[in-house]
Amino acid sequence: MTESEKKVRAVVAVPLAEELCGLIEELEPRLEVIHDAALVPPMRGPADWSGAPDFTRTPEQQRAFEALVDSADVLFGIPDVDPDALARTVSANPRLRWVMTTAAGGGSTVKAAELDRADLDRIVFTTSAGVHGGTLAEFALFAVLAGAKDLPRLRTDQDQRIWPERWEMRQVDEMTVLVVGLGGIGAECARRFHALGARVWGTTRSGRPVEGVDRLIALDDLVDAVGEVDAIVVTLPGTEQTRHLIGEEVLRAVKPGVILTNVGRGSVVDEAALLSALDDGRVGFAGLDVFEQEPLPAESPLWAHPRVLVSPHTAALSSKEEERIARRFAENATRLLDGRELRAVVDTVEFY
């Protein structure tokens, strides 16, 4: 085999089923996919990339694992989903060209590795952003419907066996829904709300049109926009720039009774400001899949708030997630080898 025909060595640094390793090679035959199941922790459930917490390696196995990841041209997953392990292998492996994180928010792990600028420029980092778009968009739709139909009131009346006077529910096709962040998840949210007849607005940096979005809103105009919408869907990643973007200033400006759902990162929403807005009725209902601190502390008032639905960061989970991420890896490998731009490249300044 000539140098030009030599396959690219793709090392799987996290748990992955053998059939999915085979799928990657089938989709992109220029890859040689290397995986040693004995050197990574077993999954406890779908897409459990960190694996069983009680898994340990012997010193010999640890050396073998490090030698394996250090031999990679490209990596599927961050070794042990650990920033320190990423930093070690980047330093030890000058041939490493690309790392795909299995998390949509994997940029935070890359940031935590504290790599120098030369390494950040040498290696392309991508995430699985967008792979979870459909599942998270379904939760966002569910949360807005739960607020529109007043699920807490229905649940309370049912628990107390009360048959009240009839009352009017809100209709999605009469609502304006603002999607804050029109990336992969946001675009899927927009598509679903548009299909149900809602008027869809969305925030954008690029200004590029997005299917199903009737109006693009600059982030600088967010405070003005929230006063005109019936529901806010947050899909943004967690960065220094997005921290508490949905905070006191925005929540003071909302239309009273607005429905809020967050399927992005918990840090984007200021929970103290949200609780205040829930208490005085500015926010009528909040369906949250992500939180500032996870697991959500038992003492958090969000648990018991009558107009809050708590989902334990589980809305993205799907038995198909591993296959979708394997397919994304194969697709991006093809792009890399063909000299084309990869999907979901990490911004190594803001790390999203």
Short mmCIF file of C-alpha atoms in Angstrom, two decimals:
data_model
loop_
_atom_site.label_atom_id
_atom_site.label_comp_id
_atom_site.label_asym_id
_atom_site.label_seq_id
_atom_site.Cartn_x
_atom_site.Cartn_y
_atom_site.Cartn_z
CA MET A 1 0.00 0.00 0.00
CA THR A 2 1.43 3.37 -1.03
CA GLU A 3 1.52 6.36 1.32
CA SER A 4 -1.35 7.96 -0.60
CA GLU A 5 -3.42 4.78 -0.22
CA LYS A 6 -2.74 4.39 3.49
CA LYS A 7 -5.91 4.45 5.54
CA VAL A 8 -6.49 7.12 8.15
CA ARG A 9 -6.26 5.64 11.65
CA ALA A 10 -9.42 6.47 13.57
CA VAL A 11 -9.25 5.46 17.22
CA VAL A 12 -12.44 5.16 19.23
CA ALA A 13 -11.61 6.60 22.65
CA VAL A 14 -14.98 5.96 24.31
CA PRO A 15 -17.41 3.01 24.47
CA LEU A 16 -18.94 2.16 21.09
CA ALA A 17 -20.57 -1.02 19.80
CA GLU A 18 -18.51 -3.03 17.32
CA GLU A 19 -21.28 -2.91 14.73
CA LEU A 20 -21.13 0.89 14.79
CA CYS A 21 -17.35 0.79 14.34
CA GLY A 22 -18.05 -1.35 11.30
CA LEU A 23 -20.70 1.09 10.10
CA ILE A 24 -18.17 3.94 10.18
CA GLU A 25 -15.72 1.93 8.04
CA GLU A 26 -18.53 1.00 5.65
CA LEU A 27 -19.59 4.64 5.25
CA GLU A 28 -16.01 5.89 4.87
CA PRO A 29 -13.71 3.08 3.65
CA ARG A 30 -10.64 5.32 3.85
CA LEU A 31 -10.77 5.00 7.62
CA GLU A 32 -9.26 2.19 9.68
CA VAL A 33 -11.36 2.19 12.84
CA ILE A 34 -9.54 0.90 15.92
CA HIS A 35 -11.45 0.03 19.07
CA ASP A 36 -10.58 -2.10 22.07
CA ALA A 37 -13.65 -2.69 24.23
CA ALA A 38 -11.51 -4.05 27.06
CA LEU A 39 -9.85 -0.66 27.51
CA VAL A 40 -12.99 1.49 27.84
CA PRO A 41 -15.77 1.31 30.45
CA PRO A 42 -19.02 -0.45 29.49
CA MET A 43 -22.05 1.72 28.83
CA ARG A 44 -24.81 1.70 31.44
CA GLY A 45 -27.45 2.83 28.96
CA PRO A 46 -27.87 4.51 25.57
CA ALA A 47 -25.10 6.98 24.68
CA ASP A 48 -23.38 6.61 28.06
CA TRP A 49 -20.04 7.79 26.74
CA SER A 50 -18.40 8.03 30.16
CA GLY A 51 -19.41 4.47 30.98
CA ALA A 52 -19.62 2.70 34.31
CA PRO A 53 -17.99 4.86 37.02
CA ASP A 54 -16.50 1.87 38.84
CA PHE A 55 -14.46 0.84 35.78
CA THR A 56 -10.71 0.88 36.35
CA ARG A 57 -7.70 -0.06 34.26
CA THR A 58 -4.65 -1.88 35.47
CA PRO A 59 -1.39 0.04 34.97
CA GLU A 60 -0.71 -2.15 31.95
CA GLN A 61 -4.16 -1.43 30.50
CA GLN A 62 -3.70 2.29 31.10
CA ARG A 63 -0.43 2.24 29.17
CA ALA A 64 -2.13 0.31 26.38
CA PHE A 65 -5.04 2.76 26.26
CA GLU A 66 -2.73 5.77 26.11
CA ALA A 67 -0.62 4.13 23.40
CA LEU A 68 -3.81 3.46 21.44
CA VAL A 69 -5.16 7.01 21.52
CA ASP A 70 -1.67 8.40 20.92
CA SER A 71 -1.51 6.43 17.66
CA ALA A 72 -4.59 8.11 16.19
CA ASP A 73 -4.81 10.35 13.17
CA VAL A 74 -8.35 11.15 14.29
CA LEU A 75 -10.26 10.44 17.50
CA PHE A 76 -13.88 9.42 17.97
CA GLY A 77 -14.59 10.91 21.38
CA ILE A 78 -12.41 12.57 23.98
CA PRO A 79 -10.47 9.90 25.90
CA ASP A 80 -12.44 9.06 29.03
CA VAL A 81 -14.46 12.25 28.33
CA ASP A 82 -11.75 13.89 30.42
CA PRO A 83 -10.07 17.23 29.54
CA ASP A 84 -6.83 16.17 31.24
CA ALA A 85 -6.71 13.01 29.13
CA LEU A 86 -7.32 15.12 26.03
CA ALA A 87 -4.48 17.47 26.95
CA ARG A 88 -2.14 14.55 27.51
CA THR A 89 -2.81 12.87 24.17
CA VAL A 90 -2.67 16.16 22.23
CA SER A 91 0.76 16.76 23.72
CA ALA A 92 1.92 13.19 23.03
CA ASN A 93 0.49 12.86 19.51
CA PRO A 94 1.74 15.36 16.91
CA ARG A 95 -0.06 13.44 14.12
CA LEU A 96 -3.53 14.03 15.58
CA ARG A 97 -5.62 15.98 13.04
CA TRP A 98 -9.19 15.89 14.28
CA VAL A 99 -11.17 15.08 17.42
CA MET A 100 -14.95 14.67 17.45
CA THR A 101 -16.59 15.02 20.84
CA THR A 102 -19.62 12.85 21.43
CA ALA A 103 -21.37 15.66 23.29
CA ALA A 104 -23.14 18.48 21.51
CA GLY A 105 -21.60 20.83 24.06
CA GLY A 106 -18.15 19.26 23.81
CA GLY A 107 -16.52 22.64 23.32
CA SER A 108 -16.54 23.09 27.09
CA THR A 109 -14.39 19.98 27.53
CA VAL A 110 -11.97 21.23 24.88
CA LYS A 111 -11.78 24.55 26.71
CA ALA A 112 -11.14 22.80 30.03
CA ALA A 113 -8.15 20.98 28.49
CA GLU A 114 -6.39 24.39 28.33
CA LEU A 115 -4.60 23.60 25.08
CA ASP A 116 -2.21 26.17 23.68
CA ARG A 117 -3.06 28.13 20.58
CA ALA A 118 -0.72 26.09 18.37
CA ASP A 119 -2.56 22.87 19.24
CA LEU A 120 -5.96 24.51 18.84
CA ASP A 121 -4.92 25.64 15.37
CA ARG A 122 -3.35 22.29 14.47
CA ILE A 123 -6.30 20.08 15.39
CA VAL A 124 -9.89 20.45 14.22
CA PHE A 125 -12.39 19.86 17.01
CA THR A 126 -16.01 19.11 16.19
CA THR A 127 -19.05 18.21 18.27
CA SER A 128 -22.21 16.20 17.73
CA ALA A 129 -24.26 19.40 17.69
CA GLY A 130 -27.41 18.94 15.66
CA VAL A 131 -27.51 15.17 16.07
CA HIS A 132 -29.87 15.65 19.02
CA GLY A 133 -31.94 18.29 17.24
CA GLY A 134 -35.04 16.19 16.65
CA THR A 135 -35.34 14.79 20.17
CA LEU A 136 -34.73 18.15 21.83
CA ALA A 137 -37.14 19.91 19.48
CA GLU A 138 -39.83 17.41 20.47
CA PHE A 139 -39.28 18.24 24.14
CA ALA A 140 -39.42 21.97 23.38
CA LEU A 141 -42.71 21.45 21.55
CA PHE A 142 -44.02 19.32 24.43
CA ALA A 143 -43.06 22.00 26.96
CA VAL A 144 -44.77 24.78 25.02
CA LEU A 145 -47.89 22.64 24.59
CA ALA A 146 -47.84 21.82 28.32
CA GLY A 147 -47.80 25.53 29.08
CA ALA A 148 -50.41 26.40 26.46
CA LYS A 149 -52.80 23.73 27.75
CA ASP A 150 -51.97 24.51 31.42
CA LEU A 151 -50.76 21.05 32.35
CA PRO A 152 -50.23 22.00 36.03
CA ARG A 153 -53.90 23.00 36.36
CA LEU A 154 -55.06 19.81 34.68
CA ARG A 155 -52.83 17.73 36.93
CA THR A 156 -54.01 19.48 40.10
CA ASP A 157 -57.68 19.14 39.21
CA GLN A 158 -57.21 15.49 38.33
CA ASP A 159 -55.36 14.75 41.58
CA GLN A 160 -58.18 16.41 43.54
CA ARG A 161 -60.93 14.92 41.33
CA ILE A 162 -62.28 18.37 40.54
CA TRP A 163 -64.43 18.96 37.45
CA PRO A 164 -64.14 22.73 37.01
CA GLU A 165 -65.98 25.14 34.80
CA ARG A 166 -64.68 24.97 31.23
CA TRP A 167 -61.80 27.31 30.50
CA GLU A 168 -59.97 28.38 27.37
CA MET A 169 -56.61 26.92 26.48
CA ARG A 170 -54.06 28.64 24.27
CA GLN A 171 -53.57 27.41 20.71
CA VAL A 172 -50.13 26.98 19.18
CA ASP A 173 -51.34 28.15 15.79
CA GLU A 174 -52.25 31.49 17.38
CA MET A 175 -48.88 31.92 19.07
CA THR A 176 -45.63 33.65 18.20
CA VAL A 177 -42.70 31.47 19.25
CA LEU A 178 -39.20 32.92 19.59
CA VAL A 179 -36.38 30.41 19.15
CA VAL A 180 -33.26 31.81 20.80
CA GLY A 181 -30.48 30.23 18.78
CA LEU A 182 -31.05 28.90 15.26
CA GLY A 183 -28.34 26.27 15.15
CA GLY A 184 -29.08 22.58 14.57
CA ILE A 185 -31.47 22.27 17.52
CA GLY A 186 -33.08 25.65 16.93
CA ALA A 187 -33.69 24.92 13.26
CA GLU A 188 -35.47 21.68 14.19
CA CYS A 189 -37.57 23.56 16.75
CA ALA A 190 -38.49 26.16 14.17
CA ARG A 191 -39.53 23.50 11.68
CA ARG A 192 -41.87 21.80 14.14
CA PHE A 193 -43.52 24.97 15.44
CA HIS A 194 -43.96 26.23 11.89
CA ALA A 195 -45.62 22.93 10.94
CA LEU A 196 -48.19 23.49 13.70
CA GLY A 197 -49.03 26.92 12.36
CA ALA A 198 -47.17 29.12 14.84
CA ARG A 199 -45.49 32.32 13.74
CA VAL A 200 -41.81 31.60 14.35
CA TRP A 201 -39.14 34.17 15.13
CA GLY A 202 -35.51 33.32 15.76
CA THR A 203 -32.31 34.99 16.88
CA THR A 204 -29.34 34.88 14.56
CA ARG A 205 -25.80 36.14 14.26
CA SER A 206 -25.34 35.37 10.59
CA GLY A 207 -28.60 36.81 9.30
CA ARG A 208 -29.01 33.77 7.04
CA PRO A 209 -32.61 32.68 6.48
CA VAL A 210 -33.78 29.50 8.20
CA GLU A 211 -36.63 27.35 6.93
CA GLY A 212 -39.83 27.92 8.85
CA VAL A 213 -38.63 31.16 10.48
CA ASP A 214 -40.82 34.16 9.66
CA ARG A 215 -38.63 36.83 11.24
CA LEU A 216 -34.96 36.98 12.18
CA ILE A 217 -34.06 38.86 15.36
CA ALA A 218 -30.60 40.20 16.17
CA LEU A 219 -29.49 39.24 19.69
CA ASP A 220 -29.07 42.95 20.43
CA ASP A 221 -32.82 43.31 19.86
CA LEU A 222 -33.79 40.41 22.14
CA VAL A 223 -35.17 42.59 24.94
CA ASP A 224 -37.53 44.34 22.54
CA ALA A 225 -38.60 41.12 20.83
CA VAL A 226 -39.60 39.17 23.94
CA GLY A 227 -42.42 41.60 24.67
CA GLU A 228 -44.17 40.47 21.48
CA VAL A 229 -43.96 36.67 21.77
CA ASP A 230 -46.00 34.01 23.53
CA ALA A 231 -43.26 31.44 24.01
CA ILE A 232 -39.46 31.48 24.21
CA VAL A 233 -37.45 28.39 23.26
CA VAL A 234 -33.80 28.53 24.35
CA THR A 235 -31.35 26.33 22.43
CA LEU A 236 -28.06 28.21 22.91
CA PRO A 237 -24.77 26.62 24.03
CA GLY A 238 -23.17 27.61 27.30
CA THR A 239 -20.42 30.20 26.79
CA GLU A 240 -19.23 33.30 28.60
CA GLN A 241 -21.22 35.34 26.09
CA THR A 242 -24.48 33.43 26.62
CA ARG A 243 -24.30 33.12 30.42
CA HIS A 244 -27.53 34.49 31.93
CA LEU A 245 -28.59 35.91 28.58
CA ILE A 246 -32.13 35.12 29.69
CA GLY A 247 -31.85 37.14 32.86
CA GLU A 248 -33.54 39.96 34.73
CA GLU A 249 -33.44 42.45 31.84
CA VAL A 250 -35.04 40.05 29.37
CA LEU A 251 -37.55 38.66 31.86
CA ARG A 252 -38.67 42.16 32.86
CA ALA A 253 -39.56 42.80 29.23
CA VAL A 254 -41.55 39.64 28.42
CA LYS A 255 -45.25 39.53 27.61
CA PRO A 256 -47.00 38.48 30.86
CA GLY A 257 -47.70 34.75 30.94
CA VAL A 258 -44.99 33.85 28.42
CA ILE A 259 -43.99 30.18 28.22
CA LEU A 260 -40.27 29.41 28.52
CA THR A 261 -38.41 26.22 27.72
CA ASN A 262 -34.66 25.58 27.75
CA VAL A 263 -33.10 22.71 25.80
CA GLY A 264 -29.71 24.39 25.33
CA ARG A 265 -27.50 24.86 28.37
CA GLY A 266 -28.60 25.66 31.89
CA SER A 267 -26.19 28.58 32.25
CA VAL A 268 -28.09 30.59 29.61
CA VAL A 269 -31.05 31.12 31.97
CA ASP A 270 -30.62 32.98 35.27
CA GLU A 271 -32.66 30.70 37.53
CA ALA A 272 -33.04 33.28 40.32
CA ALA A 273 -34.48 35.78 37.83
CA LEU A 274 -36.68 33.05 36.35
CA LEU A 275 -38.13 32.13 39.74
CA SER A 276 -38.98 35.76 40.40
CA ALA A 277 -40.69 36.00 37.01
CA LEU A 278 -42.63 32.79 37.67
CA ASP A 279 -43.78 34.04 41.06
CA ASP A 280 -45.20 37.30 39.72
CA GLY A 281 -46.71 35.79 36.56
CA ARG A 282 -44.40 37.28 33.95
CA VAL A 283 -43.54 33.67 33.06
CA GLY A 284 -46.64 31.51 33.06
CA PHE A 285 -44.89 28.17 32.67
CA ALA A 286 -41.33 26.87 32.34
CA GLY A 287 -40.36 23.45 30.96
CA LEU A 288 -36.66 22.91 31.63
CA ASP A 289 -34.40 20.07 30.55
CA VAL A 290 -31.16 21.78 31.65
CA PHE A 291 -30.11 23.67 34.76
CA GLU A 292 -27.34 25.89 36.08
CA GLN A 293 -26.24 23.09 38.42
CA GLU A 294 -26.76 19.43 37.57
CA PRO A 295 -28.05 17.34 39.18
CA LEU A 296 -30.54 20.00 40.25
CA PRO A 297 -30.00 20.42 44.03
CA ALA A 298 -32.78 19.01 46.19
CA GLU A 299 -33.23 22.42 47.82
CA SER A 300 -33.86 24.20 44.52
CA PRO A 301 -37.29 25.91 44.52
CA LEU A 302 -37.72 24.79 40.91
CA TRP A 303 -38.59 21.26 42.05
CA ALA A 304 -41.74 22.33 43.88
CA HIS A 305 -42.80 25.32 41.83
CA PRO A 306 -46.36 24.74 40.58
CA ARG A 307 -45.63 26.13 37.11
CA VAL A 308 -42.32 24.39 36.42
CA LEU A 309 -41.73 21.08 34.68
CA VAL A 310 -38.34 19.57 35.57
CA SER A 311 -36.72 17.14 33.14
CA PRO A 312 -33.35 15.72 34.34
CA HIS A 313 -31.31 16.59 31.22
CA THR A 314 -32.75 13.53 29.53
CA ALA A 315 -34.70 14.94 26.57
CA ALA A 316 -31.90 14.23 24.09
CA LEU A 317 -31.48 10.59 25.08
CA SER A 318 -32.37 8.10 22.35
CA SER A 319 -31.45 4.52 21.53
CA LYS A 320 -30.54 5.85 18.07
CA GLU A 321 -28.12 8.49 19.40
CA GLU A 322 -25.00 6.34 19.13
CA GLU A 323 -25.76 5.44 15.52
CA ARG A 324 -26.48 9.07 14.64
CA ILE A 325 -23.16 10.16 16.13
CA ALA A 326 -21.32 7.35 14.36
CA ARG A 327 -22.87 8.47 11.08
CA ARG A 328 -21.91 12.09 11.81
CA PHE A 329 -18.32 10.96 12.44
CA ALA A 330 -18.23 9.11 9.12
CA GLU A 331 -19.73 12.07 7.30
CA ASN A 332 -17.21 14.47 8.78
CA ALA A 333 -14.38 12.05 8.03
CA THR A 334 -15.41 12.15 4.38
CA ARG A 335 -15.44 15.94 4.49
CA LEU A 336 -12.00 15.99 6.12
CA LEU A 337 -10.47 13.62 3.58
CA ASP A 338 -12.07 15.47 0.68
CA GLY A 339 -10.78 18.82 1.93
CA ARG A 340 -14.24 20.19 2.69
CA GLU A 341 -15.47 22.12 5.70
CA LEU A 342 -16.53 19.92 8.61
CA ARG A 343 -19.87 20.20 10.38
CA ALA A 344 -20.16 21.53 13.95
CA VAL A 345 -16.59 22.81 14.24
CA VAL A 346 -15.76 24.13 17.71
CA ASP A 347 -15.08 27.85 17.88
CA THR A 348 -11.78 27.81 19.79
CA VAL A 349 -12.26 31.38 21.02
CA GLU A 350 -15.73 31.03 22.57
CA PHE A 351 -15.63 27.19 22.68
CA TYR A 352 -19.10 26.35 21.44
#
